[in-house]
Amino acid sequence: MGALTMPPLFELPLTIAKGYPARFEVPDSLRSWDRPYAGYQPPFYESPRLAENDRTRVRGGWADPANVSGEELLLWSKSGYMRSYEGPIRHDPETGRPLNPLGRLGIAGRGLLGKWGPNHAADAFVTRIGPESGLLEVLLIKRKSGEWALPGGMVDSGETAKAAAYRELGEESGLSMDGTRPRLVYQGICDGPRLTDNAWIETAMFHFHLAEHSPVRLATPRAGDDALDVKWEVVTPELLYSLYANHGEFVSMGLSQFRALYPDLPERVASQLARIPHHPLLTSFSELRGRVGIFGGSFDPVHNGHLEVARQLKTLHKLDSVVFIPNGQNPLKEAATQASAQERVQMMCYALKDEPQMFVSPLQARAPGKSFTIDMLSAIREEVSPGQANLFLILGADCVKQFPEWKKPLEILDQVDVIALSRAGVESPVESLALRERLERELGEGATKKLLSYFTTLDVPQISSTSIRRELAEGATHVRDIPADVERYLRARKLYALRDSDT
Ligand code: RP5
């Protein structure tokens, strides 16, 4: 059977929870809050359970009050009381209500979710090599809806996400993970039937892999709390598609990182995992090992030239993985015809879905305003030490020329190796003696040597995002040089097209 492809996060059809009114239908091209949509009139819905559990009126209540003023909601996100993994929270300019980072979902209010804005959850992705199957198995619980899911639940007030993952796992499966160190796989928004325009679920998913000698590997799980049943199940592509919400995507993300972490898996498991769709979204660097290429840029949109550069560098420099990091953008300054940072990450997810060991990080896309390379690298270094991974920063010739003007260039060179690029057949400024002398004057001899030590000339086609945007704006019916899934996505969203008639 051919490999099934896992759609990147949040391109799943939105489901709807019991009791909710029908969602106001939103075309993909008007999903983003950046695009004006005068006719948008979603129904307002809040379950009566929220008022019954109002924390300001009921002891132990888990819901925010309904009548919080716009000013107060703004204050909650300014003070950090309301906090999102996805970056700064946007608010509706009229009501002050927090706006779902996924865009318009067709229902206003909080639905069944207690908190305005992010409702924090934690999920446990527990794996073992099955004693009988000899294959990788995942622990699943049956939700009340009858769907199978990863064990997980809402984070209690004052509790950390990691503690919640341990607790939920214990409550729902009876298994205690003491002694097994989990790895953070994903932090961010989670699809599901309960999401609305003003309230959403964000989860932190932790991977517990039970080693051969772990006593828990052979323990029998017992369903508890709100789980109807619990089981170990061999991981297959079909299983992933059947799981609750986008838990299947979380599993595929976890396994993509797991493969990068354990390249020497037993052969049966390696061929089992080769059938699992690759999920390139990487929200934590802690799982990476070895030689890691860091490829920043605007990728507006990503095209085949970017992919070819990454493929060639991966082979030439024996990189274990390449992480693309689309740069951020101030949402207030976004031009109407440019893709938002979130959309550029999404396009990259499509572009990399058949490129195992290539990932896309939303690190910069989630950072507000202008973000500097040194800050990005320091954030990465907080998660992955030099002993764990060697970072190779991939820089085009123009960036090399400007490098001395960057913020803290010498510190950058302390943190990483640099792969300076030029294209075959074009005389590169990087090769010119004048440039080398200027760099030596401005950076010193040792730093210049480091900057140019992996200088690489590649034979890649000349493709530019600017000309792709121009072609689209001029109404081209087919654009060469971008992956088909990226083209499908940007057309559905009407990105880069003239949009006068949309609103
Ligand atoms: C999902 O809802 C999260 O991934 C988490 O598993 C779950 C939390 O909700 P409850 O299980 O508490 O309903 O979206």
XYZ file of C-alpha atoms and ligand atoms in Angstrom:
517
model
C 0.000 0.000 0.000
C 1.270 3.496 -0.816
C 1.960 5.863 2.070
C -1.023 7.907 3.159
C -0.336 11.579 3.514
C -1.140 13.358 6.720
C -2.528 16.828 6.151
C -0.640 19.464 8.097
C -2.166 20.804 11.244
C -5.508 22.585 11.071
C -6.426 21.833 7.518
C -8.845 19.245 8.855
C -12.541 19.931 8.376
C -13.798 21.538 11.563
C -16.056 19.272 13.569
C -18.701 20.556 15.950
C -19.475 19.712 19.574
C -22.884 18.529 20.798
C -25.230 21.405 21.638
C -23.450 23.971 19.450
C -25.342 25.860 16.731
C -24.127 25.274 13.158
C -20.925 27.135 12.323
C -21.242 30.208 10.107
C -19.648 29.093 6.864
C -16.327 30.804 6.209
C -14.493 30.473 2.884
C -10.813 29.614 3.335
C -9.864 32.916 1.741
C -11.574 34.815 4.587
C -10.471 32.596 7.445
C -7.692 34.974 8.557
C -8.531 37.938 10.812
C -6.203 39.996 8.575
C -8.788 39.933 5.811
C -11.827 42.163 6.282
C -15.143 40.279 6.131
C -18.073 42.689 6.478
C -20.746 39.983 6.163
C -19.352 37.796 8.948
C -22.098 37.103 11.519
C -21.300 34.011 13.577
C -23.886 32.846 16.136
C -22.901 33.474 19.778
C -22.948 30.350 21.919
C -22.005 29.605 25.502
C -23.069 26.399 27.235
C -25.180 26.904 30.418
C -22.494 24.818 32.171
C -20.181 27.830 32.091
C -22.470 29.989 34.266
C -22.981 27.016 36.627
C -19.206 26.772 37.073
C -18.364 30.502 37.157
C -15.221 30.644 39.320
C -16.192 34.063 40.720
C -19.472 32.659 42.072
C -18.993 28.934 42.666
C -16.300 27.325 44.812
C -14.002 25.231 42.648
C -15.573 26.717 39.484
C -13.492 26.231 36.331
C -15.066 28.861 34.074
C -14.325 32.568 33.660
C -17.291 34.867 34.186
C -19.294 35.723 31.040
C -19.377 39.470 31.499
C -15.661 40.319 31.515
C -15.141 43.746 29.951
C -13.015 44.231 26.864
C -10.482 46.276 28.870
C -10.121 43.514 31.415
C -9.611 40.874 28.726
C -6.871 43.023 27.211
C -5.280 43.351 30.614
C -5.365 39.574 31.073
C -3.238 39.067 27.988
C -0.946 42.050 28.692
C -0.210 40.826 32.212
C 0.458 37.260 31.046
C -2.529 35.851 32.946
C -3.893 34.774 29.568
C -0.969 33.207 27.730
C -0.693 31.514 24.360
C 2.010 29.244 22.926
C 1.125 30.732 19.552
C 2.518 34.195 20.394
C 0.815 37.453 21.364
C -2.974 37.151 21.566
C -5.023 39.303 19.191
C -8.181 40.953 20.462
C -11.319 42.057 18.668
C -10.963 45.859 18.376
C -14.661 46.357 19.276
C -15.407 43.809 22.005
C -11.875 43.215 23.301
C -12.522 39.459 23.082
C -9.482 37.280 22.310
C -9.348 36.064 18.711
C -8.569 32.474 17.804
C -5.128 32.261 16.089
C -6.685 29.848 13.576
C -8.898 32.675 12.334
C -12.675 32.779 11.949
C -14.276 29.479 13.016
C -17.911 30.517 12.654
C -19.007 30.605 16.339
C -18.558 33.530 18.760
C -18.452 33.145 22.558
C -16.802 30.286 24.422
C -19.023 27.324 23.570
C -18.128 24.606 26.064
C -14.720 26.027 26.970
C -14.431 27.687 30.361
C -11.698 30.190 29.650
C -11.695 33.139 27.306
C -8.786 32.673 24.888
C -6.470 29.675 25.372
C -7.687 26.754 27.469
C -4.566 24.815 28.381
C -4.461 21.044 28.081
C -1.717 18.412 28.242
C -1.480 15.114 26.387
C 0.691 12.048 26.950
C 2.062 10.182 23.947
C 3.245 6.889 25.440
C 5.026 4.331 23.273
C 6.656 0.943 23.731
C 7.911 -1.882 21.568
C 5.075 -4.398 22.071
C 6.178 -7.616 23.839
C 4.174 -9.720 21.372
C 3.988 -7.595 18.220
C 7.646 -6.499 18.306
C 6.359 -3.238 16.786
C 5.921 0.276 18.083
C 2.672 0.596 20.047
C 0.900 3.647 21.429
C -1.256 3.851 24.557
C -4.801 5.015 23.792
C -7.888 5.769 25.857
C -11.516 5.719 24.747
C -13.291 9.032 25.246
C -16.985 9.253 26.190
C -17.711 10.010 22.540
C -16.398 6.543 21.653
C -13.335 7.973 19.894
C -9.855 6.755 20.746
C -7.408 9.445 21.867
C -4.125 10.048 23.624
C -4.556 10.256 27.396
C -4.853 13.921 28.312
C -6.949 16.661 29.790
C -7.098 20.220 30.987
C -4.289 21.698 33.089
C -5.542 22.590 36.591
C -4.969 26.054 37.959
C -1.455 26.364 39.386
C -0.332 23.133 37.723
C 2.372 22.833 35.020
C 1.542 21.177 31.700
C 4.073 18.418 32.397
C 2.532 17.665 35.802
C -0.900 17.580 34.143
C 0.345 15.067 31.555
C 1.635 12.761 34.337
C -1.589 13.206 36.323
C -3.999 12.615 33.419
C -2.032 9.581 32.312
C -2.215 8.109 35.811
C -5.923 8.879 36.211
C -6.984 7.577 32.799
C -4.743 4.512 32.424
C -3.588 3.641 35.932
C 0.030 3.692 34.703
C 2.598 5.605 36.700
C 5.473 6.982 34.660
C 7.793 7.761 37.545
C 11.331 7.322 36.328
C 10.560 7.845 32.623
C 11.640 11.265 31.409
C 9.191 12.641 28.854
C 10.196 14.786 25.881
C 8.138 17.764 24.830
C 6.959 17.144 21.263
C 4.382 19.819 20.581
C 3.121 23.024 22.113
C 0.332 24.911 20.430
C -3.231 25.034 19.334
C -5.235 21.874 18.987
C -8.118 21.209 16.629
C -11.335 19.825 18.011
C -15.098 20.164 18.015
C -15.191 22.705 20.866
C -13.152 25.535 19.305
C -14.764 28.938 18.771
C -13.638 32.393 17.665
C -12.965 33.465 21.253
C -11.942 30.287 23.065
C -9.653 27.505 21.963
C -7.576 24.604 23.303
C -3.787 24.705 23.388
C -1.961 21.588 24.354
C 1.515 20.520 25.354
C 2.179 16.974 24.251
C 4.857 14.909 26.007
C 6.386 11.728 24.636
C 7.135 8.931 27.098
C 8.981 6.095 25.363
C 9.160 3.048 27.604
C 12.554 1.454 27.247
C 12.962 -2.315 27.134
C 13.880 -2.509 30.834
C 11.056 -0.241 32.037
C 8.686 -2.187 34.340
C 5.762 -0.054 33.055
C 6.231 -1.481 29.543
C 4.636 -4.763 30.584
C 2.166 -3.400 33.170
C -1.535 -3.766 32.317
C -3.260 -0.404 31.958
C -6.734 0.029 33.556
C -9.243 2.599 32.393
C -10.082 5.187 35.018
C -11.574 8.666 35.501
C -13.399 9.707 32.314
C -11.802 7.041 30.090
C -14.179 4.230 29.075
C -11.386 1.905 27.992
C -7.640 1.792 27.479
C -5.372 -0.215 25.161
C -1.986 -0.564 23.511
C -2.297 -0.357 19.742
C 0.258 -0.950 16.973
C 0.919 2.353 15.196
C -0.262 2.344 11.577
C -1.146 5.190 9.192
C -4.814 4.080 9.325
C -4.821 4.324 13.122
C -3.582 7.897 12.970
C -6.505 8.942 10.801
C -9.039 7.463 13.194
C -7.936 9.271 16.365
C -9.815 12.073 18.116
C -9.344 15.680 16.939
C -5.832 16.009 15.514
C -4.192 13.545 17.902
C -3.150 11.547 14.811
C -1.120 14.541 13.668
C 0.478 14.790 17.091
C 1.497 11.140 16.894
C 2.993 11.602 13.436
C 4.880 14.685 14.660
C 6.144 12.748 17.657
C 7.305 9.890 15.453
C 9.058 12.181 12.937
C 11.107 13.560 15.806
C 11.573 10.100 17.324
C 13.046 8.847 14.032
C 15.496 11.755 14.017
C 16.398 10.944 17.600
C 16.825 7.173 17.182
C 18.239 6.522 13.692
C 19.223 2.950 14.686
C 15.820 1.435 15.443
C 15.298 -2.342 14.995
C 14.653 -3.035 11.330
C 10.999 -4.096 11.775
C 10.225 -0.904 13.666
C 12.148 1.249 11.178
C 10.100 -0.153 8.276
C 6.883 0.232 10.310
C 7.733 3.893 10.908
C 8.710 4.471 7.287
C 4.989 4.024 6.440
C 3.874 6.713 8.909
C 3.347 10.104 7.225
C 6.039 12.590 8.168
C 4.812 15.654 10.064
C 7.360 18.452 9.734
C 6.061 20.883 12.390
C 8.670 21.276 15.125
C 7.737 23.343 18.178
C 10.597 22.176 20.378
C 14.233 21.650 19.410
C 14.957 19.353 22.321
C 14.572 16.168 20.234
C 17.188 17.085 17.612
C 20.595 15.487 17.526
C 23.705 15.575 15.329
C 24.285 18.064 12.526
C 21.293 20.358 12.146
C 20.928 22.893 9.308
C 19.046 26.084 10.218
C 17.458 27.716 7.187
C 15.786 31.079 7.890
C 13.962 33.309 5.428
C 10.585 34.743 4.594
C 9.499 31.842 2.339
C 6.717 33.981 0.917
C 5.956 31.491 -0.617
C 8.322 28.542 -0.249
C 9.389 27.194 -3.668
C 11.259 24.255 -5.181
C 14.524 26.230 -5.159
C 14.454 26.399 -1.337
C 13.794 22.663 -1.150
C 16.558 21.843 -3.591
C 19.073 23.936 -1.621
C 18.132 22.066 1.564
C 18.345 18.642 -0.120
C 21.760 19.337 -1.628
C 23.186 20.808 1.578
C 21.867 17.875 3.574
C 23.816 15.474 1.373
C 26.952 17.579 0.928
C 27.407 18.443 4.586
C 25.937 15.192 5.991
C 23.257 17.067 7.900
C 21.006 14.852 10.032
C 18.139 17.304 9.678
C 17.302 20.715 8.258
C 14.956 23.079 10.077
C 13.305 25.868 8.086
C 12.431 28.877 10.218
C 10.112 31.350 8.473
C 10.634 34.819 9.891
C 7.991 36.642 11.872
C 6.002 39.623 10.869
C 4.242 42.332 12.780
C 0.556 41.509 12.212
C -0.322 45.197 12.263
C 2.018 45.928 9.368
C 1.004 42.987 7.244
C 0.254 43.924 3.646
C -3.059 42.486 2.463
C -1.528 40.467 -0.355
C 1.283 38.899 1.674
C 0.928 35.622 3.511
C 0.888 35.878 7.289
C 3.606 34.184 9.315
C 1.163 31.405 10.239
C 0.258 30.857 6.593
C 3.928 30.682 5.608
C 4.506 28.020 8.280
C 1.478 26.137 6.981
C 2.742 26.282 3.376
C 6.084 24.981 4.579
C 4.309 22.065 6.301
C 2.865 21.119 2.913
C 6.183 21.595 1.144
C 8.045 19.308 3.567
C 5.510 16.550 4.031
C 7.502 14.125 1.882
C 10.917 15.216 3.166
C 11.738 13.141 6.230
C 14.330 14.832 8.441
C 13.230 18.259 7.285
C 11.188 20.337 9.683
C 9.569 23.753 9.982
C 9.760 25.709 13.207
C 7.192 28.398 14.078
C 9.704 29.944 16.516
C 10.100 33.227 14.615
C 6.558 33.247 13.240
C 5.282 33.254 16.806
C 7.609 36.118 17.837
C 6.112 39.567 17.478
C 7.770 42.293 15.429
C 11.336 42.152 14.264
C 13.349 39.251 15.520
C 17.121 38.945 15.333
C 19.092 35.839 14.390
C 21.098 35.932 17.620
C 17.893 35.924 19.692
C 16.547 33.032 17.649
C 19.767 31.049 18.114
C 19.843 31.724 21.848
C 16.252 30.458 22.106
C 17.249 27.286 20.238
C 20.338 26.850 22.410
C 18.149 26.930 25.522
C 16.546 23.719 24.260
C 19.469 21.937 22.671
C 23.038 22.046 23.979
C 26.157 22.109 21.730
C 26.897 18.551 22.963
C 23.567 17.381 21.577
C 23.519 19.144 18.214
C 25.845 21.143 15.970
C 23.924 23.972 14.376
C 24.759 25.042 10.806
C 23.256 28.406 9.889
C 22.541 28.545 6.150
C 23.204 32.007 4.708
C 22.813 33.368 1.179
C 25.602 35.502 -0.320
C 23.744 38.767 0.435
C 23.454 37.895 4.099
C 27.170 37.135 4.224
C 27.939 40.587 2.789
C 25.772 42.274 5.428
C 26.775 39.950 8.245
C 29.028 42.452 10.132
C 26.011 44.792 10.485
C 23.865 42.109 12.098
C 23.169 42.202 15.832
C 26.083 40.555 17.713
C 27.711 38.807 14.720
C 30.583 37.420 16.786
C 28.203 35.822 19.253
C 26.361 34.208 16.358
C 29.644 32.685 15.213
C 30.254 31.413 18.747
C 26.952 29.553 18.700
C 26.927 28.034 15.213
C 28.818 27.058 12.101
C 27.819 28.887 8.947
C 27.176 27.478 5.492
C 27.634 30.440 3.134
C 25.998 29.822 -0.225
C 26.573 30.853 -3.769
C 25.104 29.646 -7.053
C 27.080 27.857 -9.758
C 27.744 30.002 -12.809
C 27.334 33.279 -10.927
C 30.380 35.064 -9.666
C 29.821 35.119 -5.944
C 30.755 38.157 -3.875
C 31.750 35.684 -1.182
C 34.674 34.627 -3.342
C 35.914 38.167 -3.882
C 39.083 39.215 -2.174
C 37.691 42.685 -1.433
C 34.807 41.224 0.558
C 37.064 38.873 2.469
C 39.322 41.800 3.391
C 36.369 43.917 4.517
C 35.011 41.039 6.630
C 38.432 40.544 8.182
C 38.628 44.254 9.039
C 35.168 44.279 10.577
C 34.973 40.867 12.220
C 38.588 39.820 12.648
C 40.490 37.062 10.917
C 39.297 34.113 12.999
C 35.608 35.041 12.733
C 35.865 35.555 8.954
C 37.488 32.184 8.600
C 34.625 30.603 10.550
C 32.027 32.507 8.524
C 33.445 31.213 5.256
C 34.700 27.807 6.286
C 31.710 25.880 4.843
C 31.371 28.138 1.806
C 29.399 26.098 -0.752
C 28.576 26.593 -4.401
C 25.335 24.915 -5.428
C 23.889 24.144 -8.800
C 20.252 25.075 -8.183
C 17.690 26.674 -10.476
C 17.139 30.413 -10.163
C 13.629 30.760 -8.715
C 12.324 33.739 -6.812
C 9.341 34.161 -4.486
C 8.908 37.707 -5.811
C 8.309 36.515 -9.355
C 5.956 33.765 -8.134
C 3.929 36.397 -6.245
C 3.900 38.572 -9.358
C 2.680 35.693 -11.538
C -0.128 34.959 -9.082
C -1.144 38.601 -8.853
C -1.301 38.701 -12.636
C -3.728 35.763 -12.582
C -1.505 32.871 -13.715
C -3.549 29.669 -13.761
C -0.593 27.478 -12.961
C 2.643 28.370 -11.237
C 5.666 26.220 -11.863
C 8.314 25.816 -9.227
C 6.133 25.431 -6.148
C 4.962 22.091 -4.720
C 1.404 21.197 -5.821
C 0.048 21.145 -2.247
C 1.466 24.594 -1.590
C -0.202 25.902 -4.728
C -3.534 24.331 -3.723
C -3.312 25.932 -0.281
C -2.385 29.399 -1.481
C -5.122 29.349 -4.103
C -7.786 28.285 -1.569
C -6.652 31.140 0.660
C -6.385 33.493 -2.335
C -2.896 34.450 -1.215
C -0.940 36.879 -3.365
C -3.940 37.319 -5.666
C -5.700 40.614 -6.186
C -8.581 40.381 -3.768
C -10.844 43.397 -4.413
C -13.945 41.324 -5.070
C -13.619 39.149 -1.973
C -15.291 41.224 0.701
C -8.013 17.805 23.307
O -8.885 17.866 24.385
C -6.649 17.928 23.951
O -5.656 17.423 23.113
C -6.854 17.105 25.196
O -6.570 15.762 24.915
C -8.323 17.195 25.488
C -8.642 17.897 26.759
O -10.018 17.922 26.954
P -10.801 16.936 27.939
O -10.293 15.553 27.704
O -10.505 17.398 29.324
O -12.228 17.076 27.561
O -8.304 18.750 22.373
